[in-house]
PDB file of C-alpha atoms in Angstrom:
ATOM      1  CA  UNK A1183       0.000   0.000   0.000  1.00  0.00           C
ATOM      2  CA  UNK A1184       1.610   3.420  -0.846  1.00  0.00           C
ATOM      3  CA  UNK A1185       0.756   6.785   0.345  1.00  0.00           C
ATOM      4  CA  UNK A1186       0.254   8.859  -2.335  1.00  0.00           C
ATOM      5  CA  UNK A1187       1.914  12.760  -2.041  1.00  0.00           C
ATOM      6  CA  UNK A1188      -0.390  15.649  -2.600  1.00  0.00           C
ATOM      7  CA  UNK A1189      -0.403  19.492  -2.854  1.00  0.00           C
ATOM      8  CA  UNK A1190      -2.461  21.997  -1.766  1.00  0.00           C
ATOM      9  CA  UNK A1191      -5.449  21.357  -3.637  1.00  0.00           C
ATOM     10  CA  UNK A1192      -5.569  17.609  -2.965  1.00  0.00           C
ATOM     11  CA  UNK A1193      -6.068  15.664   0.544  1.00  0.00           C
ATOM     12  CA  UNK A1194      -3.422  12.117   0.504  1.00  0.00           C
ATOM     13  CA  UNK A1195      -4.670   9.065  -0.638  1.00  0.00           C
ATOM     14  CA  UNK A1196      -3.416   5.667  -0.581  1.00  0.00           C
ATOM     15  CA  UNK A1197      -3.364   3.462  -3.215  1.00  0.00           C
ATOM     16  CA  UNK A1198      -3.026  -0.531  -3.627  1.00  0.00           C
ATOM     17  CA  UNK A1199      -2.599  -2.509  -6.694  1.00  0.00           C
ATOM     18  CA  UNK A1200      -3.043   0.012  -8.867  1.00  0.00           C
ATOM     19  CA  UNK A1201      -6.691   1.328  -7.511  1.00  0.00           C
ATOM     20  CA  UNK A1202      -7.347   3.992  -4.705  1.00  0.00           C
ATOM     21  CA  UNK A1203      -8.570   3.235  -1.687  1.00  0.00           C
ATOM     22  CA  UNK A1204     -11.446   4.708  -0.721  1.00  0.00           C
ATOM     23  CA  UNK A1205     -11.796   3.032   2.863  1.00  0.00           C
ATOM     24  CA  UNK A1206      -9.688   1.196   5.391  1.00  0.00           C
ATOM     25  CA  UNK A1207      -9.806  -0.342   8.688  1.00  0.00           C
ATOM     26  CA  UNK A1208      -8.076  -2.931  10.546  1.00  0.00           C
ATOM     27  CA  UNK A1209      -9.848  -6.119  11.902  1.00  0.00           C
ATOM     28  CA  UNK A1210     -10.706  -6.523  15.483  1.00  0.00           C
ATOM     29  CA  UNK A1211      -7.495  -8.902  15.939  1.00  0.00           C
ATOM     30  CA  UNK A1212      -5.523  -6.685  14.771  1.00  0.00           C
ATOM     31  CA  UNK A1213      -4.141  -9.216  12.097  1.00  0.00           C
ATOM     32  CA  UNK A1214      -5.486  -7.988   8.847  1.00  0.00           C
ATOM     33  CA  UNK A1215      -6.470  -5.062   6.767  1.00  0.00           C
ATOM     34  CA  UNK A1216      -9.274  -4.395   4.898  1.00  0.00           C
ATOM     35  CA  UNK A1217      -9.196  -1.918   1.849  1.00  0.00           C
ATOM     36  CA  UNK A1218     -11.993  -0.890   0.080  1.00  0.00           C
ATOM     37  CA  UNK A1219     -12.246   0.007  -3.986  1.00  0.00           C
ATOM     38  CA  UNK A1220     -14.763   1.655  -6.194  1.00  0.00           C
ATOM     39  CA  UNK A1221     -15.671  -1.906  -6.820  1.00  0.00           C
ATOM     40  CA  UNK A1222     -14.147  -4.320  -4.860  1.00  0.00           C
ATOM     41  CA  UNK A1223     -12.545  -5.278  -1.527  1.00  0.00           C
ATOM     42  CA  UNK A1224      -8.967  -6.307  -0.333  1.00  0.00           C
ATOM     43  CA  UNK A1225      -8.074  -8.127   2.560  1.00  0.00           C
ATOM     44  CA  UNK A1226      -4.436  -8.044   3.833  1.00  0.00           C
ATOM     45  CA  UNK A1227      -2.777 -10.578   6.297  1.00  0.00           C
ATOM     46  CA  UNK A1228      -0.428  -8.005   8.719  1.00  0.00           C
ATOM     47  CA  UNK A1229       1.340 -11.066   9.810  1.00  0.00           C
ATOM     48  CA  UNK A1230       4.998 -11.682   8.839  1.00  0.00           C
ATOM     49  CA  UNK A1231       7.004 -14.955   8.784  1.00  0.00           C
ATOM     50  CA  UNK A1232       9.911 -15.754   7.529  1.00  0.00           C
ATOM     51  CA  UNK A1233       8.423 -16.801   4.162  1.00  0.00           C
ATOM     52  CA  UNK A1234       6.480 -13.839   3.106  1.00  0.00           C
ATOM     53  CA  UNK A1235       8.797 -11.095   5.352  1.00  0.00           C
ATOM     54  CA  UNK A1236       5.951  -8.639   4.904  1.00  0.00           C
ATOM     55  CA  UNK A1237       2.257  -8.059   3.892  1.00  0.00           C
ATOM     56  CA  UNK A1238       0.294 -10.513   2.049  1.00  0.00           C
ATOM     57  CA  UNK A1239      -3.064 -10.270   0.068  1.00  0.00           C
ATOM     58  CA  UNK A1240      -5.382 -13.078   0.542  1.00  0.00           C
ATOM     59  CA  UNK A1241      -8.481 -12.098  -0.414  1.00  0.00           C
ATOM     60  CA  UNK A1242      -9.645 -10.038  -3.788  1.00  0.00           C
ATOM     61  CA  UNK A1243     -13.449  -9.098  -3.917  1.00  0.00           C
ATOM     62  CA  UNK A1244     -14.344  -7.907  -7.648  1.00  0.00           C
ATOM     63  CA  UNK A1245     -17.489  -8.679  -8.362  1.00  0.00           C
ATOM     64  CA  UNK A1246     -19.579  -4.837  -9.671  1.00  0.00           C
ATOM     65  CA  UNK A1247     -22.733  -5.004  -9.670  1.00  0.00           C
ATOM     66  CA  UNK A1248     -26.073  -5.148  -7.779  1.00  0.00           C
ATOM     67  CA  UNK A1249     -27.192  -8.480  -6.830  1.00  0.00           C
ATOM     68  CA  UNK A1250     -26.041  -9.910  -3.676  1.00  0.00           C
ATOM     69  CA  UNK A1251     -22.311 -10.447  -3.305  1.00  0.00           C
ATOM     70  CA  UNK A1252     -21.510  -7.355  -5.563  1.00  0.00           C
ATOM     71  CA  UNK A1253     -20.009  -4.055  -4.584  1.00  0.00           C
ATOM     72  CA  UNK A1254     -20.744  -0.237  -5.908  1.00  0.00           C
ATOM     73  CA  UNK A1255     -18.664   1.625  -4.341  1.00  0.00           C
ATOM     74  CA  UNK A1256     -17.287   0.969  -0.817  1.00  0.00           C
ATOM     75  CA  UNK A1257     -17.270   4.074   1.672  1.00  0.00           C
ATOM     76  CA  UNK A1258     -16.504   1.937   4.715  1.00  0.00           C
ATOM     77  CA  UNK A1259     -15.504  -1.775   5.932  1.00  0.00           C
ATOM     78  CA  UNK A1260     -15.371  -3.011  10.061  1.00  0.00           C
ATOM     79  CA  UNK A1261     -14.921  -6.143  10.794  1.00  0.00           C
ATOM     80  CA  UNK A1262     -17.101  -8.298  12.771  1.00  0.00           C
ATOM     81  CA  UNK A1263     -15.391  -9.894  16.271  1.00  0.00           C
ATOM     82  CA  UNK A1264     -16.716 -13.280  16.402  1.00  0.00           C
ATOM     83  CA  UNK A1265     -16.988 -15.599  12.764  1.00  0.00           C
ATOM     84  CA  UNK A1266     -13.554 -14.356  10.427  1.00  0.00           C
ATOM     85  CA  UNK A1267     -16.517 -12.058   8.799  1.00  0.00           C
ATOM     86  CA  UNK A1268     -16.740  -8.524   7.583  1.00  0.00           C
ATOM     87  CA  UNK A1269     -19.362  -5.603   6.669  1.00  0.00           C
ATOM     88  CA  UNK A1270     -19.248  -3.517   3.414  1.00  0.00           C
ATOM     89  CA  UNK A1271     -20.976   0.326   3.606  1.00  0.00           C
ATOM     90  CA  UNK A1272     -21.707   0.031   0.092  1.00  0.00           C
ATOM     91  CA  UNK A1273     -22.768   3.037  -1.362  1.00  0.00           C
ATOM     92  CA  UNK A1274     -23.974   2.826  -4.594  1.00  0.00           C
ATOM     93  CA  UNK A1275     -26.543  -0.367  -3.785  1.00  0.00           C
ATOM     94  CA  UNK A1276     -27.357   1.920  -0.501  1.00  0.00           C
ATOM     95  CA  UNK A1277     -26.795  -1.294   1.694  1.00  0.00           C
ATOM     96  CA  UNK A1278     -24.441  -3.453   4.165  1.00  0.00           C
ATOM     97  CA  UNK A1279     -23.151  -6.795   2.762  1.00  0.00           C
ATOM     98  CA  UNK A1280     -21.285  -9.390   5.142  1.00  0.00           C
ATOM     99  CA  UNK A1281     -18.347 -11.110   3.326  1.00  0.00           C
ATOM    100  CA  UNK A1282     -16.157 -13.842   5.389  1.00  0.00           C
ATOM    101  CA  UNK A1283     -12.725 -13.596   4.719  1.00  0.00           C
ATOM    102  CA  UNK A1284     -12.150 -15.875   2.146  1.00  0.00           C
ATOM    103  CA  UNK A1285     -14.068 -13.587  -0.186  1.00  0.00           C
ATOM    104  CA  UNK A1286     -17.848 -15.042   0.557  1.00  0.00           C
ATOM    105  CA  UNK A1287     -20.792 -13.592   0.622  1.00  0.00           C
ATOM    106  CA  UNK A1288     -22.290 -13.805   3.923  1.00  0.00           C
ATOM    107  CA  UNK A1289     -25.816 -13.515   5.182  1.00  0.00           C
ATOM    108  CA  UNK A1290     -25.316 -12.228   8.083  1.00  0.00           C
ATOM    109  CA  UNK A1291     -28.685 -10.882   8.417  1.00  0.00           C
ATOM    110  CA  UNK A1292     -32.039 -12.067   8.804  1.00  0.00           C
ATOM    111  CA  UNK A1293     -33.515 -10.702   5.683  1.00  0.00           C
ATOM    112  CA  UNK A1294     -34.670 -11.828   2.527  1.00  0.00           C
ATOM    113  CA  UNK A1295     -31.472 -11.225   0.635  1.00  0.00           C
ATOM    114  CA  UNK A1296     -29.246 -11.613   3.422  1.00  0.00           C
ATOM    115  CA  UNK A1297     -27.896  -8.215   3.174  1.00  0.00           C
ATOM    116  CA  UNK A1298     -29.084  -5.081   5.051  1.00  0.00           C
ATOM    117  CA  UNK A1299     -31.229  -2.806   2.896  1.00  0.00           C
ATOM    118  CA  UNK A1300     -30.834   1.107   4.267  1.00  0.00           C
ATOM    119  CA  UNK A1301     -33.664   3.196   4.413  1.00  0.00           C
ATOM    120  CA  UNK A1302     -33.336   6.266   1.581  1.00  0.00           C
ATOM    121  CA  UNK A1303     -36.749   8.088   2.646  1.00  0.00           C
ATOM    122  CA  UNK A1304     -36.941  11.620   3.889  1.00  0.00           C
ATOM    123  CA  UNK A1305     -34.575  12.944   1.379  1.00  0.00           C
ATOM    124  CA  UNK A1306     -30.621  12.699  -0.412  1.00  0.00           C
ATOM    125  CA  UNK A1307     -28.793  10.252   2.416  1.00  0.00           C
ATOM    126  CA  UNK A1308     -24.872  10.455   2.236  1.00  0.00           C
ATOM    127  CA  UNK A1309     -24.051   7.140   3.781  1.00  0.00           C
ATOM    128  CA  UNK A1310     -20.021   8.226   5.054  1.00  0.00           C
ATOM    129  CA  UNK A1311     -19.255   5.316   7.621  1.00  0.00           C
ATOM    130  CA  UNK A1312     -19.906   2.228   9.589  1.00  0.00           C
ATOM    131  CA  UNK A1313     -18.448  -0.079  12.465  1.00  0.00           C
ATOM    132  CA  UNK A1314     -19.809  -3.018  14.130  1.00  0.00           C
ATOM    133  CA  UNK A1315     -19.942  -3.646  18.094  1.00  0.00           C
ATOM    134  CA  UNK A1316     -19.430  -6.987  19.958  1.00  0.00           C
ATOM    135  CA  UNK A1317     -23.257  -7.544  19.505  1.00  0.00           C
ATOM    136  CA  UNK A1318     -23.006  -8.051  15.943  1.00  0.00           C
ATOM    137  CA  UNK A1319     -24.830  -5.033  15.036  1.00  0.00           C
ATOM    138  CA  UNK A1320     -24.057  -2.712  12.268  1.00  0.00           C
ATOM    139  CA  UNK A1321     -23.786   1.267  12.913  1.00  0.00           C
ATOM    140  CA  UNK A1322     -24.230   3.887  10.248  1.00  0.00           C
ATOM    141  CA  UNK A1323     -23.241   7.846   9.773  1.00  0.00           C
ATOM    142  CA  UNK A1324     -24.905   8.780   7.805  1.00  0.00           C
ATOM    143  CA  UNK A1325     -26.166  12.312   7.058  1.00  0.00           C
ATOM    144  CA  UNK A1326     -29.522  14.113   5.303  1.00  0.00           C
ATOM    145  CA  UNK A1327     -28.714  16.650   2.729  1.00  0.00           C
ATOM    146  CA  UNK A1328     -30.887  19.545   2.711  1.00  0.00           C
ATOM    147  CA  UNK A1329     -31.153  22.416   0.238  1.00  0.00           C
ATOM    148  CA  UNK A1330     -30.026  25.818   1.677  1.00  0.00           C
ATOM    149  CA  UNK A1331     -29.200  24.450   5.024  1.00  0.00           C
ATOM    150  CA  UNK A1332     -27.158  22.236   7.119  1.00  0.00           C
ATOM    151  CA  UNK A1333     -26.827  18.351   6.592  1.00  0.00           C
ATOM    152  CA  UNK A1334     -29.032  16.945   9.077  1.00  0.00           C
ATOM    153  CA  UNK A1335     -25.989  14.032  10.949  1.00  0.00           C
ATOM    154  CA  UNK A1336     -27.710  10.385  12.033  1.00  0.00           C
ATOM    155  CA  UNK A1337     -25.785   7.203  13.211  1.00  0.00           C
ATOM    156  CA  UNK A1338     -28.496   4.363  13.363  1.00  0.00           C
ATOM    157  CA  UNK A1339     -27.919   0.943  14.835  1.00  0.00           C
ATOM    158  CA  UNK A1340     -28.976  -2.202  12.866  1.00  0.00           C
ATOM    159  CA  UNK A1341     -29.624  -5.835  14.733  1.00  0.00           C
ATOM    160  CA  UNK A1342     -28.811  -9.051  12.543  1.00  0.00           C
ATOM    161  CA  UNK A1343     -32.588  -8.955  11.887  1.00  0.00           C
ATOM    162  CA  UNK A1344     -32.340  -6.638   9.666  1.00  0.00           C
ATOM    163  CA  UNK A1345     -33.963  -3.404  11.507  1.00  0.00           C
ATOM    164  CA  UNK A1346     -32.730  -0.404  12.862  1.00  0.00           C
ATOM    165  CA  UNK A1347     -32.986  -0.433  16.736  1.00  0.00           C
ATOM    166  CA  UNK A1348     -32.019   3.416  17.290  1.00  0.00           C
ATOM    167  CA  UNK A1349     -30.866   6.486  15.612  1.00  0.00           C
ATOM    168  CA  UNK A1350     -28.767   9.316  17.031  1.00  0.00           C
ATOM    169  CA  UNK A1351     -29.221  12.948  15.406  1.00  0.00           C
ATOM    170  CA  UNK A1352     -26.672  14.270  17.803  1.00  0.00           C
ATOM    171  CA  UNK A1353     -23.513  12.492  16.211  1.00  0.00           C
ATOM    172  CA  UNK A1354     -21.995  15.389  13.674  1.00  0.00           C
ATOM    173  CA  UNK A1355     -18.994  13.663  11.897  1.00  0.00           C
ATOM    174  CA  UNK A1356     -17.385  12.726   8.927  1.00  0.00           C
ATOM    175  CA  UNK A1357     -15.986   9.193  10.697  1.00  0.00           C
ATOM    176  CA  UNK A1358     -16.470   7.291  13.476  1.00  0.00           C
ATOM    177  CA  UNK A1359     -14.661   4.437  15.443  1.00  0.00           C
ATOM    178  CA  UNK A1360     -16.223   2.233  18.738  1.00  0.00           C
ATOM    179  CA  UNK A1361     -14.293   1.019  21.324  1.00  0.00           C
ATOM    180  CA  UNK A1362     -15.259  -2.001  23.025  1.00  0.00           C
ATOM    181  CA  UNK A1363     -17.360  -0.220  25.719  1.00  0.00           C
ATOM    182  CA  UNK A1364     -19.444   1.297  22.507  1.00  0.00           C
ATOM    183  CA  UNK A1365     -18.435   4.842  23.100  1.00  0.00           C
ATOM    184  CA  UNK A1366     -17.974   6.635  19.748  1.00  0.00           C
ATOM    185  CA  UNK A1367     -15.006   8.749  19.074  1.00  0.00           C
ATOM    186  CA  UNK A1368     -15.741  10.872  16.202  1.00  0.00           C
ATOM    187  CA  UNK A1369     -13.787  12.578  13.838  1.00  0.00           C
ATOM    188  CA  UNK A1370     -15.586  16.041  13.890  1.00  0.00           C
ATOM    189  CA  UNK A1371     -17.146  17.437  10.579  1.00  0.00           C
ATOM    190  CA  UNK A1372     -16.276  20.796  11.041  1.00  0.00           C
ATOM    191  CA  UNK A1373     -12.060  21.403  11.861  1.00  0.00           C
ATOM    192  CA  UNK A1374     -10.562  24.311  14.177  1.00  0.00           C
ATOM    193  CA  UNK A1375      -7.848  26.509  12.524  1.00  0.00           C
ATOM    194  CA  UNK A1376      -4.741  26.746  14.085  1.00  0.00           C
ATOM    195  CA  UNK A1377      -2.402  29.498  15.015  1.00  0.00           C
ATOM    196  CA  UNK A1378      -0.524  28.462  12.007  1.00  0.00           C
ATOM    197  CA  UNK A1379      -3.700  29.175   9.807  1.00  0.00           C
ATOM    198  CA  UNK A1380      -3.888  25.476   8.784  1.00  0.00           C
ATOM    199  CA  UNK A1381      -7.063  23.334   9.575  1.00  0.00           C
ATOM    200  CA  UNK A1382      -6.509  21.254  12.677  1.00  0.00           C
ATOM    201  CA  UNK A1383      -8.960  18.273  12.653  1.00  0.00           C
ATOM    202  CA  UNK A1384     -10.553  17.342  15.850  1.00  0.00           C
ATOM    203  CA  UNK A1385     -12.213  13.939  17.334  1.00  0.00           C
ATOM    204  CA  UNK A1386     -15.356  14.110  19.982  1.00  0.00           C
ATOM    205  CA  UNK A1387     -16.335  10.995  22.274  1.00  0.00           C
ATOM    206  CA  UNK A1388     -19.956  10.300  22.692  1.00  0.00           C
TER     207      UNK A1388
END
């Protein structure tokens, strides 16, 4: 994976056999590394022997497209703790897909597809991030566009049946992590300048 350099009119990015990553995270063991694509998924073993001496792909998800086991566009991956599984934010099928780490779709939830449908009414939704607590269940930023004021900020919580159990209209970010006591530390939407004139971004714990 190489970090890409940038100027002033262009934040970093990293990219990874040849595509750019739009999403990262590591898993909850700490032993691999999820990358998401504009169509596909890469999973990374972080653990080094004296064979490899270094990073290894295992896992390639490529498969475009809408039915289930595809990806459109990946915004955010977390991994799951218990079952070798991960969650896709996919945005461009507006949904959450579980994939086990051998590249397998997954239903993880109790639904008719297997996959977690979002809701899109009340307006233009800009899904921006996910993780997934000890439970099993899926959270979502998301936030409501609006025309001529604010985005409207929501992180809902999704059980394995499929349905959202709460939403939180407090939660104004542009990412999120949980730690294992579910408090969310939240990279703040809006950054404070600093006495050097340059943006300083901020995190908030809920």
């Amino acid at each position: 994976v190489d970090l890409r350099s940038w100027d002033d009119t262009q934040a970093p990015y990293a990219t990874s056999r040849g595509g750019r990553v739009l999403a990262e995270r590591v898993a909850p063991d700490g032993r691999r590394l999820f990358l998401g694509f504009e169509d596909g998924v890469e999973v990374v073993d972080l653990a080094q022997d004296e064979l490899t001496a270094g990073m290894r792909v295992t896992t390639v998800i490529s498969r475009p497209g809408f039915m289930p086991g595809c990806i459109s566009s990946c915004a955010a991956i977390a991994g799951f703790h218990h079952g070798d599984q991960f969650a896709v934010l996919d945005v461009g099928n507006y949904r959450v897909t579980a994939f086990d780490y051998d590249g397998a779709f997954v239903r993880h939830f109790d639904t008719p597809d297997g996959f977690l449908q979002l809701d899109r009414t009340g307006g233009n939704h800009v899904l921006l991030d996910l993780d997934v607590d000890a439970a099993g269940n899926v959270w979502v930023l998301s936030q409501l566009m609006q025309v001529n004021a604010r985005p409207v900020p929501s992180l809902s919580i999704y059980g394995t049946s499929g349905k959202r159990l709460v939403e939180l209209s407090s939660v104004a970010a542009e990412r999120f992590a949980l730690d294992r006591f579910n408090q969310v530390f939240a990279l703040n939407r809006q950054a404070i300048m600093g006495p050097s004139g340059y943006a300083s971004p901020t995190v908030s714990r809920f």
